[in-house]
Amino acid sequence: PRCTFRVRGPLPTLKRGGRAPLARPLAPLSTAGLSRLQEKSHVMPPSDLLRLPVDELRSSRLAELLASIDTADAADAPLLTLLFDKAFGGDAGLQLLRSAAVQEALRATALVHADDAIRSFALVHCKRLAAAAADVSLLGASGVLQQIAVLVSDASLGVSQRAVGFFVACAASSGALRAVLDHAPSRTALLAPCAAAAADPAGGVPALALRTLALFGEIAAIGDAQCAMCEESGALDLALAAWRGSDELVRLNALEVFALLARVPRGLHWLEAHGVVDDLLAQARGAEADGDAPMAEVQLPSVFHCLAELLEAGGDAAVDKALSTGGLLGPLWRQLEPA
């Protein structure tokens, strides 16, 4: 069969006795680039590793499997995801995830990889170790837990959501959550955006701090024990600063956190102790009186949603207080009236 070759662009003109000029000069390969090229040439491609028996992947080929993370690029990410699902699936794979070699590869390579997809699938596998306090302590000792805490503030929203999901999974067990918050480097990394906001009150509450605040609100809503740990960490203090600040959009974020806190008795007590319930009743009355203000209209549904959570959790006593002394009946009636 004949082969046809197409050449893009004009062909170089040859002079008699001369050589065809290069299209562009070749840049010298750096030492790092040469090392990477050599390393890649000695690592079996993910497509070939995927064809191997799972037992071989977990034993004699484990070093190559882990090395393939560092040499991977965006094009390799889908195959690498399948490869890790195969190697680390089931109880045997879970046990392998706990090994020192895999923990180091997660910490030093997968969780800091330039490609978002690779960071994401690494977090998926880390989440499998989020249920037990012993496994969370292992992640802390290996440095993986601290790196996951850093990824809550990742520039990629998808990666950040995976990291948030890891810590919410930890909070399903009060022992695992305690292991997270008792690990000082991870706790510091997790609360860093909140600490930065507290250090500069005039600068407002940045988006990354709101992301952390939403995470702790979700954790606190799981149960009284989790709520108490969130309170002890100081993360909930930022919710008060956000609510009582001047940025109306940030106040909406605080309302969402308050609605979560109201779902558990400990959170309801915290809201009452810090005057948030009275603030919300006043906000409802004030929004009714100043109903033409654009931001009052925007906030009013969130205020009523938060109050609904409070009343449901507080029972008949809370309803009586809100409708009688709290003056909530008037604003509610106005909302029920036809326009």
C-alpha atoms as a PDB file:
ATOM      1  CA  PRO A   1       0.000   0.000   0.000  1.00  0.00           C
ATOM      2  CA  ARG A   2       1.085   3.538  -0.693  1.00  0.00           C
ATOM      3  CA  CYS A   3       1.626   6.014   2.117  1.00  0.00           C
ATOM      4  CA  THR A   4       0.931   9.695   1.570  1.00  0.00           C
ATOM      5  CA  PHE A   5       2.656  12.270   3.765  1.00  0.00           C
ATOM      6  CA  ARG A   6       1.352  15.798   4.088  1.00  0.00           C
ATOM      7  CA  VAL A   7       3.680  18.583   5.107  1.00  0.00           C
ATOM      8  CA  ARG A   8       2.267  21.692   6.679  1.00  0.00           C
ATOM      9  CA  GLY A   9       3.754  24.989   5.552  1.00  0.00           C
ATOM     10  CA  PRO A  10       6.180  25.712   2.707  1.00  0.00           C
ATOM     11  CA  LEU A  11       9.077  23.366   2.114  1.00  0.00           C
ATOM     12  CA  PRO A  12      12.510  24.833   2.855  1.00  0.00           C
ATOM     13  CA  THR A  13      14.443  25.974  -0.215  1.00  0.00           C
ATOM     14  CA  LEU A  14      17.706  24.135  -0.781  1.00  0.00           C
ATOM     15  CA  LYS A  15      20.740  25.916  -2.119  1.00  0.00           C
ATOM     16  CA  ARG A  16      23.273  23.969  -4.115  1.00  0.00           C
ATOM     17  CA  GLY A  17      25.700  22.385  -1.689  1.00  0.00           C
ATOM     18  CA  GLY A  18      23.716  23.611   1.260  1.00  0.00           C
ATOM     19  CA  ARG A  19      21.489  22.095   3.959  1.00  0.00           C
ATOM     20  CA  ALA A  20      17.836  22.579   4.633  1.00  0.00           C
ATOM     21  CA  PRO A  21      17.388  25.073   7.474  1.00  0.00           C
ATOM     22  CA  LEU A  22      15.627  23.874  10.617  1.00  0.00           C
ATOM     23  CA  ALA A  23      12.115  25.194  11.141  1.00  0.00           C
ATOM     24  CA  ARG A  24      13.151  26.463  14.596  1.00  0.00           C
ATOM     25  CA  PRO A  25      16.214  25.949  16.768  1.00  0.00           C
ATOM     26  CA  LEU A  26      16.003  23.101  19.250  1.00  0.00           C
ATOM     27  CA  ALA A  27      15.987  24.264  22.870  1.00  0.00           C
ATOM     28  CA  PRO A  28      18.449  22.413  25.090  1.00  0.00           C
ATOM     29  CA  LEU A  29      16.791  19.952  27.476  1.00  0.00           C
ATOM     30  CA  SER A  30      17.159  20.975  31.110  1.00  0.00           C
ATOM     31  CA  THR A  31      18.565  18.632  33.730  1.00  0.00           C
ATOM     32  CA  ALA A  32      15.132  18.291  35.315  1.00  0.00           C
ATOM     33  CA  GLY A  33      13.525  17.646  31.948  1.00  0.00           C
ATOM     34  CA  LEU A  34      16.154  15.032  31.063  1.00  0.00           C
ATOM     35  CA  SER A  35      15.664  13.315  34.423  1.00  0.00           C
ATOM     36  CA  ARG A  36      11.911  13.279  33.906  1.00  0.00           C
ATOM     37  CA  LEU A  37      12.286  11.888  30.392  1.00  0.00           C
ATOM     38  CA  GLN A  38      14.609   9.138  31.607  1.00  0.00           C
ATOM     39  CA  GLU A  39      12.274   8.301  34.479  1.00  0.00           C
ATOM     40  CA  LYS A  40       9.277   8.122  32.153  1.00  0.00           C
ATOM     41  CA  SER A  41      11.158   5.832  29.776  1.00  0.00           C
ATOM     42  CA  HIS A  42      11.659   3.302  32.619  1.00  0.00           C
ATOM     43  CA  VAL A  43       8.044   3.351  33.818  1.00  0.00           C
ATOM     44  CA  MET A  44       5.502   1.104  32.148  1.00  0.00           C
ATOM     45  CA  PRO A  45       2.679   3.227  30.672  1.00  0.00           C
ATOM     46  CA  PRO A  46      -0.649   3.150  32.555  1.00  0.00           C
ATOM     47  CA  SER A  47      -2.301   1.388  29.610  1.00  0.00           C
ATOM     48  CA  ASP A  48       0.164  -1.505  29.944  1.00  0.00           C
ATOM     49  CA  LEU A  49      -0.030  -1.599  33.744  1.00  0.00           C
ATOM     50  CA  LEU A  50      -3.801  -1.813  33.492  1.00  0.00           C
ATOM     51  CA  ARG A  51      -3.522  -5.132  31.631  1.00  0.00           C
ATOM     52  CA  LEU A  52      -1.561  -6.772  34.450  1.00  0.00           C
ATOM     53  CA  PRO A  53      -3.173  -9.044  37.068  1.00  0.00           C
ATOM     54  CA  VAL A  54      -4.194  -7.160  40.188  1.00  0.00           C
ATOM     55  CA  ASP A  55      -1.918  -9.261  42.411  1.00  0.00           C
ATOM     56  CA  GLU A  56       1.069  -8.267  40.291  1.00  0.00           C
ATOM     57  CA  LEU A  57       0.091  -4.583  40.511  1.00  0.00           C
ATOM     58  CA  ARG A  58      -0.012  -4.795  44.272  1.00  0.00           C
ATOM     59  CA  SER A  59       3.358  -6.510  44.612  1.00  0.00           C
ATOM     60  CA  SER A  60       6.159  -6.536  42.045  1.00  0.00           C
ATOM     61  CA  ARG A  61       4.689  -3.651  40.004  1.00  0.00           C
ATOM     62  CA  LEU A  62       3.694  -1.414  42.901  1.00  0.00           C
ATOM     63  CA  ALA A  63       6.763   0.827  42.548  1.00  0.00           C
ATOM     64  CA  GLU A  64       6.014   1.365  38.852  1.00  0.00           C
ATOM     65  CA  LEU A  65       2.366   2.043  39.616  1.00  0.00           C
ATOM     66  CA  LEU A  66       3.307   4.772  42.098  1.00  0.00           C
ATOM     67  CA  ALA A  67       5.981   6.198  39.786  1.00  0.00           C
ATOM     68  CA  SER A  68       3.358   6.523  37.050  1.00  0.00           C
ATOM     69  CA  ILE A  69       1.656   9.262  39.098  1.00  0.00           C
ATOM     70  CA  ASP A  70       4.621  11.592  38.813  1.00  0.00           C
ATOM     71  CA  THR A  71       5.118  10.999  35.103  1.00  0.00           C
ATOM     72  CA  ALA A  72       1.406  11.310  34.264  1.00  0.00           C
ATOM     73  CA  ASP A  73      -0.158  14.278  32.541  1.00  0.00           C
ATOM     74  CA  ALA A  74      -3.754  15.301  31.852  1.00  0.00           C
ATOM     75  CA  ALA A  75      -4.070  12.773  29.029  1.00  0.00           C
ATOM     76  CA  ASP A  76      -3.062   9.924  31.376  1.00  0.00           C
ATOM     77  CA  ALA A  77      -5.510  10.862  34.145  1.00  0.00           C
ATOM     78  CA  PRO A  78      -8.493   8.709  33.003  1.00  0.00           C
ATOM     79  CA  LEU A  79      -6.315   5.597  32.642  1.00  0.00           C
ATOM     80  CA  LEU A  80      -4.585   6.319  35.929  1.00  0.00           C
ATOM     81  CA  THR A  81      -7.965   6.563  37.659  1.00  0.00           C
ATOM     82  CA  LEU A  82      -8.927   3.122  36.344  1.00  0.00           C
ATOM     83  CA  LEU A  83      -5.537   1.779  37.355  1.00  0.00           C
ATOM     84  CA  PHE A  84      -5.866   2.977  40.942  1.00  0.00           C
ATOM     85  CA  ASP A  85      -9.434   1.710  41.185  1.00  0.00           C
ATOM     86  CA  LYS A  86      -8.148  -1.711  40.175  1.00  0.00           C
ATOM     87  CA  ALA A  87      -5.105  -1.743  42.436  1.00  0.00           C
ATOM     88  CA  PHE A  88      -6.731  -0.301  45.565  1.00  0.00           C
ATOM     89  CA  GLY A  89     -10.212  -1.796  45.310  1.00  0.00           C
ATOM     90  CA  GLY A  90     -11.610  -4.125  47.961  1.00  0.00           C
ATOM     91  CA  ASP A  91     -10.224  -4.973  51.383  1.00  0.00           C
ATOM     92  CA  ALA A  92      -6.808  -5.936  50.020  1.00  0.00           C
ATOM     93  CA  GLY A  93      -6.530  -2.610  48.226  1.00  0.00           C
ATOM     94  CA  LEU A  94      -7.613  -0.741  51.342  1.00  0.00           C
ATOM     95  CA  GLN A  95      -4.873  -2.421  53.311  1.00  0.00           C
ATOM     96  CA  LEU A  96      -2.386  -1.420  50.619  1.00  0.00           C
ATOM     97  CA  LEU A  97      -3.534   2.204  50.916  1.00  0.00           C
ATOM     98  CA  ARG A  98      -2.329   2.128  54.511  1.00  0.00           C
ATOM     99  CA  SER A  99       1.226   1.134  53.514  1.00  0.00           C
ATOM    100  CA  ALA A 100       4.045   3.635  53.956  1.00  0.00           C
ATOM    101  CA  ALA A 101       4.943   3.595  50.255  1.00  0.00           C
ATOM    102  CA  VAL A 102       1.424   4.486  49.121  1.00  0.00           C
ATOM    103  CA  GLN A 103       1.000   7.108  51.842  1.00  0.00           C
ATOM    104  CA  GLU A 104       4.209   8.815  50.725  1.00  0.00           C
ATOM    105  CA  ALA A 105       3.125   8.717  47.071  1.00  0.00           C
ATOM    106  CA  LEU A 106      -0.198  10.325  48.000  1.00  0.00           C
ATOM    107  CA  ARG A 107       1.438  13.035  50.095  1.00  0.00           C
ATOM    108  CA  ALA A 108       4.385  13.909  47.874  1.00  0.00           C
ATOM    109  CA  THR A 109       2.962  13.291  44.407  1.00  0.00           C
ATOM    110  CA  ALA A 110      -0.748  12.604  43.893  1.00  0.00           C
ATOM    111  CA  LEU A 111      -2.216  15.269  46.209  1.00  0.00           C
ATOM    112  CA  VAL A 112       0.142  17.964  44.889  1.00  0.00           C
ATOM    113  CA  HIS A 113      -0.031  16.965  41.214  1.00  0.00           C
ATOM    114  CA  ALA A 114      -0.456  19.765  38.674  1.00  0.00           C
ATOM    115  CA  ASP A 115      -3.477  18.047  37.122  1.00  0.00           C
ATOM    116  CA  ASP A 116      -6.832  18.595  38.872  1.00  0.00           C
ATOM    117  CA  ALA A 117      -8.171  15.169  37.922  1.00  0.00           C
ATOM    118  CA  ILE A 118      -5.252  13.378  39.563  1.00  0.00           C
ATOM    119  CA  ARG A 119      -5.607  15.374  42.786  1.00  0.00           C
ATOM    120  CA  SER A 120      -9.327  14.562  42.751  1.00  0.00           C
ATOM    121  CA  PHE A 121      -9.018  10.804  42.349  1.00  0.00           C
ATOM    122  CA  ALA A 122      -6.322  10.737  45.039  1.00  0.00           C
ATOM    123  CA  LEU A 123      -8.836  12.366  47.402  1.00  0.00           C
ATOM    124  CA  VAL A 124     -11.443   9.762  46.461  1.00  0.00           C
ATOM    125  CA  HIS A 125      -9.125   7.011  47.682  1.00  0.00           C
ATOM    126  CA  CYS A 126      -8.110   8.967  50.797  1.00  0.00           C
ATOM    127  CA  LYS A 127     -11.793   9.234  51.724  1.00  0.00           C
ATOM    128  CA  ARG A 128     -11.889   5.463  52.126  1.00  0.00           C
ATOM    129  CA  LEU A 129      -9.684   5.960  55.204  1.00  0.00           C
ATOM    130  CA  ALA A 130     -11.912   8.644  56.730  1.00  0.00           C
ATOM    131  CA  ALA A 131     -14.267   6.430  58.729  1.00  0.00           C
ATOM    132  CA  ALA A 132     -11.970   5.146  61.479  1.00  0.00           C
ATOM    133  CA  ALA A 133      -9.997   7.207  63.979  1.00  0.00           C
ATOM    134  CA  ALA A 134      -6.987   4.886  63.632  1.00  0.00           C
ATOM    135  CA  ASP A 135      -6.842   5.455  59.872  1.00  0.00           C
ATOM    136  CA  VAL A 136      -7.202   9.220  60.280  1.00  0.00           C
ATOM    137  CA  SER A 137      -4.328   9.166  62.769  1.00  0.00           C
ATOM    138  CA  LEU A 138      -2.294   7.224  60.214  1.00  0.00           C
ATOM    139  CA  LEU A 139      -3.023   9.903  57.605  1.00  0.00           C
ATOM    140  CA  GLY A 140      -1.921  12.521  60.099  1.00  0.00           C
ATOM    141  CA  ALA A 141       1.358  10.760  60.866  1.00  0.00           C
ATOM    142  CA  SER A 142       2.174  10.376  57.163  1.00  0.00           C
ATOM    143  CA  GLY A 143       1.461  14.029  56.332  1.00  0.00           C
ATOM    144  CA  VAL A 144      -1.447  13.158  54.041  1.00  0.00           C
ATOM    145  CA  LEU A 145      -4.061  14.659  56.372  1.00  0.00           C
ATOM    146  CA  GLN A 146      -2.383  18.065  56.386  1.00  0.00           C
ATOM    147  CA  GLN A 147      -2.217  18.094  52.590  1.00  0.00           C
ATOM    148  CA  ILE A 148      -5.933  17.267  52.371  1.00  0.00           C
ATOM    149  CA  ALA A 149      -6.621  20.202  54.710  1.00  0.00           C
ATOM    150  CA  VAL A 150      -4.680  22.485  52.366  1.00  0.00           C
ATOM    151  CA  LEU A 151      -6.779  21.261  49.421  1.00  0.00           C
ATOM    152  CA  VAL A 152      -9.976  22.607  51.009  1.00  0.00           C
ATOM    153  CA  SER A 153      -8.690  25.958  49.733  1.00  0.00           C
ATOM    154  CA  ASP A 154      -7.623  24.572  46.338  1.00  0.00           C
ATOM    155  CA  ALA A 155      -8.004  26.815  43.298  1.00  0.00           C
ATOM    156  CA  SER A 156     -10.036  24.066  41.629  1.00  0.00           C
ATOM    157  CA  LEU A 157     -13.548  24.020  43.070  1.00  0.00           C
ATOM    158  CA  GLY A 158     -13.903  20.335  42.182  1.00  0.00           C
ATOM    159  CA  VAL A 159     -10.775  19.434  44.148  1.00  0.00           C
ATOM    160  CA  SER A 160     -11.911  21.609  47.055  1.00  0.00           C
ATOM    161  CA  GLN A 161     -15.281  19.849  47.156  1.00  0.00           C
ATOM    162  CA  ARG A 162     -13.540  16.464  47.273  1.00  0.00           C
ATOM    163  CA  ALA A 163     -11.438  17.653  50.226  1.00  0.00           C
ATOM    164  CA  VAL A 164     -14.527  18.999  51.995  1.00  0.00           C
ATOM    165  CA  GLY A 165     -16.223  15.638  51.407  1.00  0.00           C
ATOM    166  CA  PHE A 166     -13.299  13.889  53.092  1.00  0.00           C
ATOM    167  CA  PHE A 167     -13.670  15.904  56.307  1.00  0.00           C
ATOM    168  CA  VAL A 168     -17.464  15.554  56.331  1.00  0.00           C
ATOM    169  CA  ALA A 169     -16.918  11.787  56.044  1.00  0.00           C
ATOM    170  CA  CYS A 170     -14.524  11.971  59.004  1.00  0.00           C
ATOM    171  CA  ALA A 171     -17.186  13.788  61.031  1.00  0.00           C
ATOM    172  CA  ALA A 172     -19.602  10.873  60.691  1.00  0.00           C
ATOM    173  CA  SER A 173     -17.528   9.384  63.525  1.00  0.00           C
ATOM    174  CA  SER A 174     -16.820  11.670  66.459  1.00  0.00           C
ATOM    175  CA  GLY A 175     -13.599   9.716  67.069  1.00  0.00           C
ATOM    176  CA  ALA A 176     -12.334  10.324  63.539  1.00  0.00           C
ATOM    177  CA  LEU A 177     -13.209  14.031  63.764  1.00  0.00           C
ATOM    178  CA  ARG A 178     -11.375  14.256  67.061  1.00  0.00           C
ATOM    179  CA  ALA A 179      -8.334  12.681  65.382  1.00  0.00           C
ATOM    180  CA  VAL A 180      -8.480  15.413  62.718  1.00  0.00           C
ATOM    181  CA  LEU A 181      -8.744  18.299  65.176  1.00  0.00           C
ATOM    182  CA  ASP A 182      -6.143  16.825  67.538  1.00  0.00           C
ATOM    183  CA  HIS A 183      -3.580  16.776  64.725  1.00  0.00           C
ATOM    184  CA  ALA A 184      -2.140  20.282  65.111  1.00  0.00           C
ATOM    185  CA  PRO A 185      -0.629  20.770  61.604  1.00  0.00           C
ATOM    186  CA  SER A 186      -3.870  19.681  59.914  1.00  0.00           C
ATOM    187  CA  ARG A 187      -6.052  21.753  62.235  1.00  0.00           C
ATOM    188  CA  THR A 188      -3.887  24.807  61.567  1.00  0.00           C
ATOM    189  CA  ALA A 189      -4.039  24.298  57.793  1.00  0.00           C
ATOM    190  CA  LEU A 190      -7.798  23.788  57.920  1.00  0.00           C
ATOM    191  CA  LEU A 191      -8.439  26.916  59.990  1.00  0.00           C
ATOM    192  CA  ALA A 192      -5.831  29.096  58.246  1.00  0.00           C
ATOM    193  CA  PRO A 193      -8.400  31.051  56.151  1.00  0.00           C
ATOM    194  CA  CYS A 194     -10.465  31.747  59.279  1.00  0.00           C
ATOM    195  CA  ALA A 195      -7.374  32.878  61.189  1.00  0.00           C
ATOM    196  CA  ALA A 196      -6.420  35.216  58.335  1.00  0.00           C
ATOM    197  CA  ALA A 197      -9.901  36.747  58.339  1.00  0.00           C
ATOM    198  CA  ALA A 198      -9.851  37.204  62.123  1.00  0.00           C
ATOM    199  CA  ALA A 199      -6.430  38.881  61.938  1.00  0.00           C
ATOM    200  CA  ASP A 200      -7.752  41.491  59.494  1.00  0.00           C
ATOM    201  CA  PRO A 201     -11.367  42.317  60.449  1.00  0.00           C
ATOM    202  CA  ALA A 202     -11.384  45.424  58.274  1.00  0.00           C
ATOM    203  CA  GLY A 203     -10.623  43.299  55.221  1.00  0.00           C
ATOM    204  CA  GLY A 204     -13.939  41.425  55.491  1.00  0.00           C
ATOM    205  CA  VAL A 205     -14.414  37.689  55.156  1.00  0.00           C
ATOM    206  CA  PRO A 206     -12.683  36.286  52.052  1.00  0.00           C
ATOM    207  CA  ALA A 207     -14.167  33.529  49.902  1.00  0.00           C
ATOM    208  CA  LEU A 208     -11.757  30.870  51.202  1.00  0.00           C
ATOM    209  CA  ALA A 209     -12.771  31.586  54.792  1.00  0.00           C
ATOM    210  CA  LEU A 210     -16.427  31.245  53.822  1.00  0.00           C
ATOM    211  CA  ARG A 211     -15.605  27.872  52.273  1.00  0.00           C
ATOM    212  CA  THR A 212     -14.062  26.717  55.558  1.00  0.00           C
ATOM    213  CA  LEU A 213     -16.984  28.164  57.522  1.00  0.00           C
ATOM    214  CA  ALA A 214     -19.465  26.223  55.374  1.00  0.00           C
ATOM    215  CA  LEU A 215     -17.479  23.039  56.001  1.00  0.00           C
ATOM    216  CA  PHE A 216     -17.631  23.450  59.785  1.00  0.00           C
ATOM    217  CA  GLY A 217     -21.328  24.300  59.593  1.00  0.00           C
ATOM    218  CA  GLU A 218     -21.964  21.051  57.747  1.00  0.00           C
ATOM    219  CA  ILE A 219     -19.889  19.114  60.277  1.00  0.00           C
ATOM    220  CA  ALA A 220     -21.647  20.738  63.245  1.00  0.00           C
ATOM    221  CA  ALA A 221     -25.069  19.760  61.882  1.00  0.00           C
ATOM    222  CA  ILE A 222     -24.200  16.042  62.155  1.00  0.00           C
ATOM    223  CA  GLY A 223     -24.618  15.858  65.921  1.00  0.00           C
ATOM    224  CA  ASP A 224     -24.052  17.473  69.293  1.00  0.00           C
ATOM    225  CA  ALA A 225     -20.580  15.959  69.741  1.00  0.00           C
ATOM    226  CA  GLN A 226     -19.449  17.269  66.353  1.00  0.00           C
ATOM    227  CA  CYS A 227     -20.992  20.673  67.034  1.00  0.00           C
ATOM    228  CA  ALA A 228     -19.132  20.907  70.349  1.00  0.00           C
ATOM    229  CA  MET A 229     -15.815  20.161  68.620  1.00  0.00           C
ATOM    230  CA  CYS A 230     -16.493  22.811  65.966  1.00  0.00           C
ATOM    231  CA  GLU A 231     -17.246  25.303  68.724  1.00  0.00           C
ATOM    232  CA  GLU A 232     -14.030  24.410  70.554  1.00  0.00           C
ATOM    233  CA  SER A 233     -11.998  24.887  67.363  1.00  0.00           C
ATOM    234  CA  GLY A 234     -13.108  28.530  67.121  1.00  0.00           C
ATOM    235  CA  ALA A 235     -14.400  28.125  63.568  1.00  0.00           C
ATOM    236  CA  LEU A 236     -17.930  29.185  64.519  1.00  0.00           C
ATOM    237  CA  ASP A 237     -16.679  32.550  65.774  1.00  0.00           C
ATOM    238  CA  LEU A 238     -16.212  33.547  62.143  1.00  0.00           C
ATOM    239  CA  ALA A 239     -19.925  32.975  61.536  1.00  0.00           C
ATOM    240  CA  LEU A 240     -20.727  35.734  64.051  1.00  0.00           C
ATOM    241  CA  ALA A 241     -18.197  38.071  62.429  1.00  0.00           C
ATOM    242  CA  ALA A 242     -19.698  37.350  59.013  1.00  0.00           C
ATOM    243  CA  TRP A 243     -23.255  37.912  60.252  1.00  0.00           C
ATOM    244  CA  ARG A 244     -22.505  41.178  62.015  1.00  0.00           C
ATOM    245  CA  GLY A 245     -20.309  42.571  59.252  1.00  0.00           C
ATOM    246  CA  SER A 246     -21.329  45.093  56.617  1.00  0.00           C
ATOM    247  CA  ASP A 247     -21.139  42.813  53.549  1.00  0.00           C
ATOM    248  CA  GLU A 248     -24.717  41.766  52.825  1.00  0.00           C
ATOM    249  CA  LEU A 249     -23.728  38.828  50.620  1.00  0.00           C
ATOM    250  CA  VAL A 250     -21.426  37.485  53.321  1.00  0.00           C
ATOM    251  CA  ARG A 251     -24.339  37.766  55.765  1.00  0.00           C
ATOM    252  CA  LEU A 252     -26.254  35.381  53.508  1.00  0.00           C
ATOM    253  CA  ASN A 253     -23.456  32.836  53.934  1.00  0.00           C
ATOM    254  CA  ALA A 254     -23.723  33.220  57.698  1.00  0.00           C
ATOM    255  CA  LEU A 255     -27.478  32.565  57.534  1.00  0.00           C
ATOM    256  CA  GLU A 256     -26.828  29.285  55.745  1.00  0.00           C
ATOM    257  CA  VAL A 257     -24.461  28.215  58.527  1.00  0.00           C
ATOM    258  CA  PHE A 258     -26.973  29.242  61.216  1.00  0.00           C
ATOM    259  CA  ALA A 259     -29.644  27.121  59.520  1.00  0.00           C
ATOM    260  CA  LEU A 260     -27.307  24.126  59.743  1.00  0.00           C
ATOM    261  CA  LEU A 261     -26.460  24.770  63.394  1.00  0.00           C
ATOM    262  CA  ALA A 262     -30.145  24.963  64.298  1.00  0.00           C
ATOM    263  CA  ARG A 263     -30.626  21.285  63.394  1.00  0.00           C
ATOM    264  CA  VAL A 264     -28.921  20.017  66.555  1.00  0.00           C
ATOM    265  CA  PRO A 265     -29.662  20.992  70.199  1.00  0.00           C
ATOM    266  CA  ARG A 266     -26.072  22.067  70.849  1.00  0.00           C
ATOM    267  CA  GLY A 267     -26.144  24.358  67.823  1.00  0.00           C
ATOM    268  CA  LEU A 268     -29.472  25.855  68.874  1.00  0.00           C
ATOM    269  CA  HIS A 269     -28.053  26.582  72.327  1.00  0.00           C
ATOM    270  CA  TRP A 270     -25.017  28.243  70.713  1.00  0.00           C
ATOM    271  CA  LEU A 271     -27.252  30.455  68.566  1.00  0.00           C
ATOM    272  CA  GLU A 272     -29.330  31.514  71.579  1.00  0.00           C
ATOM    273  CA  ALA A 273     -26.269  32.138  73.759  1.00  0.00           C
ATOM    274  CA  HIS A 274     -24.722  34.411  71.133  1.00  0.00           C
ATOM    275  CA  GLY A 275     -27.869  36.423  70.491  1.00  0.00           C
ATOM    276  CA  VAL A 276     -28.386  35.109  66.975  1.00  0.00           C
ATOM    277  CA  VAL A 277     -32.045  34.145  67.540  1.00  0.00           C
ATOM    278  CA  ASP A 278     -32.872  37.674  68.676  1.00  0.00           C
ATOM    279  CA  ASP A 279     -30.918  39.066  65.743  1.00  0.00           C
ATOM    280  CA  LEU A 280     -32.933  36.962  63.300  1.00  0.00           C
ATOM    281  CA  LEU A 281     -36.264  38.033  64.791  1.00  0.00           C
ATOM    282  CA  ALA A 282     -35.168  41.653  64.605  1.00  0.00           C
ATOM    283  CA  GLN A 283     -34.015  41.133  61.025  1.00  0.00           C
ATOM    284  CA  ALA A 284     -37.415  39.686  60.097  1.00  0.00           C
ATOM    285  CA  ARG A 285     -39.234  42.636  61.649  1.00  0.00           C
ATOM    286  CA  GLY A 286     -36.798  45.116  60.152  1.00  0.00           C
ATOM    287  CA  ALA A 287     -37.002  43.586  56.672  1.00  0.00           C
ATOM    288  CA  GLU A 288     -40.807  43.821  56.882  1.00  0.00           C
ATOM    289  CA  ALA A 289     -40.622  47.496  57.776  1.00  0.00           C
ATOM    290  CA  ASP A 290     -38.026  48.209  55.106  1.00  0.00           C
ATOM    291  CA  GLY A 291     -39.347  45.794  52.503  1.00  0.00           C
ATOM    292  CA  ASP A 292     -38.384  47.955  49.539  1.00  0.00           C
ATOM    293  CA  ALA A 293     -34.649  47.699  50.234  1.00  0.00           C
ATOM    294  CA  PRO A 294     -33.139  45.312  47.640  1.00  0.00           C
ATOM    295  CA  MET A 295     -30.875  43.433  50.018  1.00  0.00           C
ATOM    296  CA  ALA A 296     -33.621  43.115  52.638  1.00  0.00           C
ATOM    297  CA  GLU A 297     -35.739  41.382  50.037  1.00  0.00           C
ATOM    298  CA  VAL A 298     -32.865  39.099  49.081  1.00  0.00           C
ATOM    299  CA  GLN A 299     -32.106  38.146  52.679  1.00  0.00           C
ATOM    300  CA  LEU A 300     -35.679  37.693  53.869  1.00  0.00           C
ATOM    301  CA  PRO A 301     -36.206  34.126  52.498  1.00  0.00           C
ATOM    302  CA  SER A 302     -32.931  33.027  54.105  1.00  0.00           C
ATOM    303  CA  VAL A 303     -33.903  34.643  57.407  1.00  0.00           C
ATOM    304  CA  PHE A 304     -37.264  32.833  57.425  1.00  0.00           C
ATOM    305  CA  HIS A 305     -35.610  29.545  56.416  1.00  0.00           C
ATOM    306  CA  CYS A 306     -33.183  29.870  59.311  1.00  0.00           C
ATOM    307  CA  LEU A 307     -35.999  30.722  61.721  1.00  0.00           C
ATOM    308  CA  ALA A 308     -37.967  27.705  60.479  1.00  0.00           C
ATOM    309  CA  GLU A 309     -35.016  25.439  61.335  1.00  0.00           C
ATOM    310  CA  LEU A 310     -34.784  27.088  64.751  1.00  0.00           C
ATOM    311  CA  LEU A 311     -38.483  26.672  65.476  1.00  0.00           C
ATOM    312  CA  GLU A 312     -38.527  23.050  64.336  1.00  0.00           C
ATOM    313  CA  ALA A 313     -35.581  22.201  66.583  1.00  0.00           C
ATOM    314  CA  GLY A 314     -36.805  24.311  69.514  1.00  0.00           C
ATOM    315  CA  GLY A 315     -40.308  22.854  69.680  1.00  0.00           C
ATOM    316  CA  ASP A 316     -43.451  24.494  71.084  1.00  0.00           C
ATOM    317  CA  ALA A 317     -41.587  26.734  73.532  1.00  0.00           C
ATOM    318  CA  ALA A 318     -39.545  28.277  70.729  1.00  0.00           C
ATOM    319  CA  VAL A 319     -42.666  28.786  68.605  1.00  0.00           C
ATOM    320  CA  ASP A 320     -44.511  30.513  71.451  1.00  0.00           C
ATOM    321  CA  LYS A 321     -41.563  32.806  72.102  1.00  0.00           C
ATOM    322  CA  ALA A 322     -41.122  33.708  68.436  1.00  0.00           C
ATOM    323  CA  LEU A 323     -44.800  34.400  67.778  1.00  0.00           C
ATOM    324  CA  SER A 324     -45.560  36.253  71.001  1.00  0.00           C
ATOM    325  CA  THR A 325     -42.586  38.134  72.419  1.00  0.00           C
ATOM    326  CA  GLY A 326     -40.505  37.820  69.255  1.00  0.00           C
ATOM    327  CA  GLY A 327     -43.057  39.581  67.100  1.00  0.00           C
ATOM    328  CA  LEU A 328     -42.715  37.102  64.249  1.00  0.00           C
ATOM    329  CA  LEU A 329     -46.435  36.788  63.534  1.00  0.00           C
ATOM    330  CA  GLY A 330     -46.698  40.122  61.715  1.00  0.00           C
ATOM    331  CA  PRO A 331     -43.867  39.476  59.237  1.00  0.00           C
ATOM    332  CA  LEU A 332     -45.122  35.932  58.610  1.00  0.00           C
ATOM    333  CA  TRP A 333     -48.641  37.146  57.951  1.00  0.00           C
ATOM    334  CA  ARG A 334     -47.349  39.688  55.466  1.00  0.00           C
ATOM    335  CA  GLN A 335     -45.618  36.900  53.566  1.00  0.00           C
ATOM    336  CA  LEU A 336     -48.835  34.863  53.446  1.00  0.00           C
ATOM    337  CA  GLU A 337     -50.954  37.705  52.151  1.00  0.00           C
ATOM    338  CA  PRO A 338     -51.539  37.751  48.369  1.00  0.00           C
ATOM    339  CA  ALA A 339     -49.520  40.353  46.475  1.00  0.00           C
END
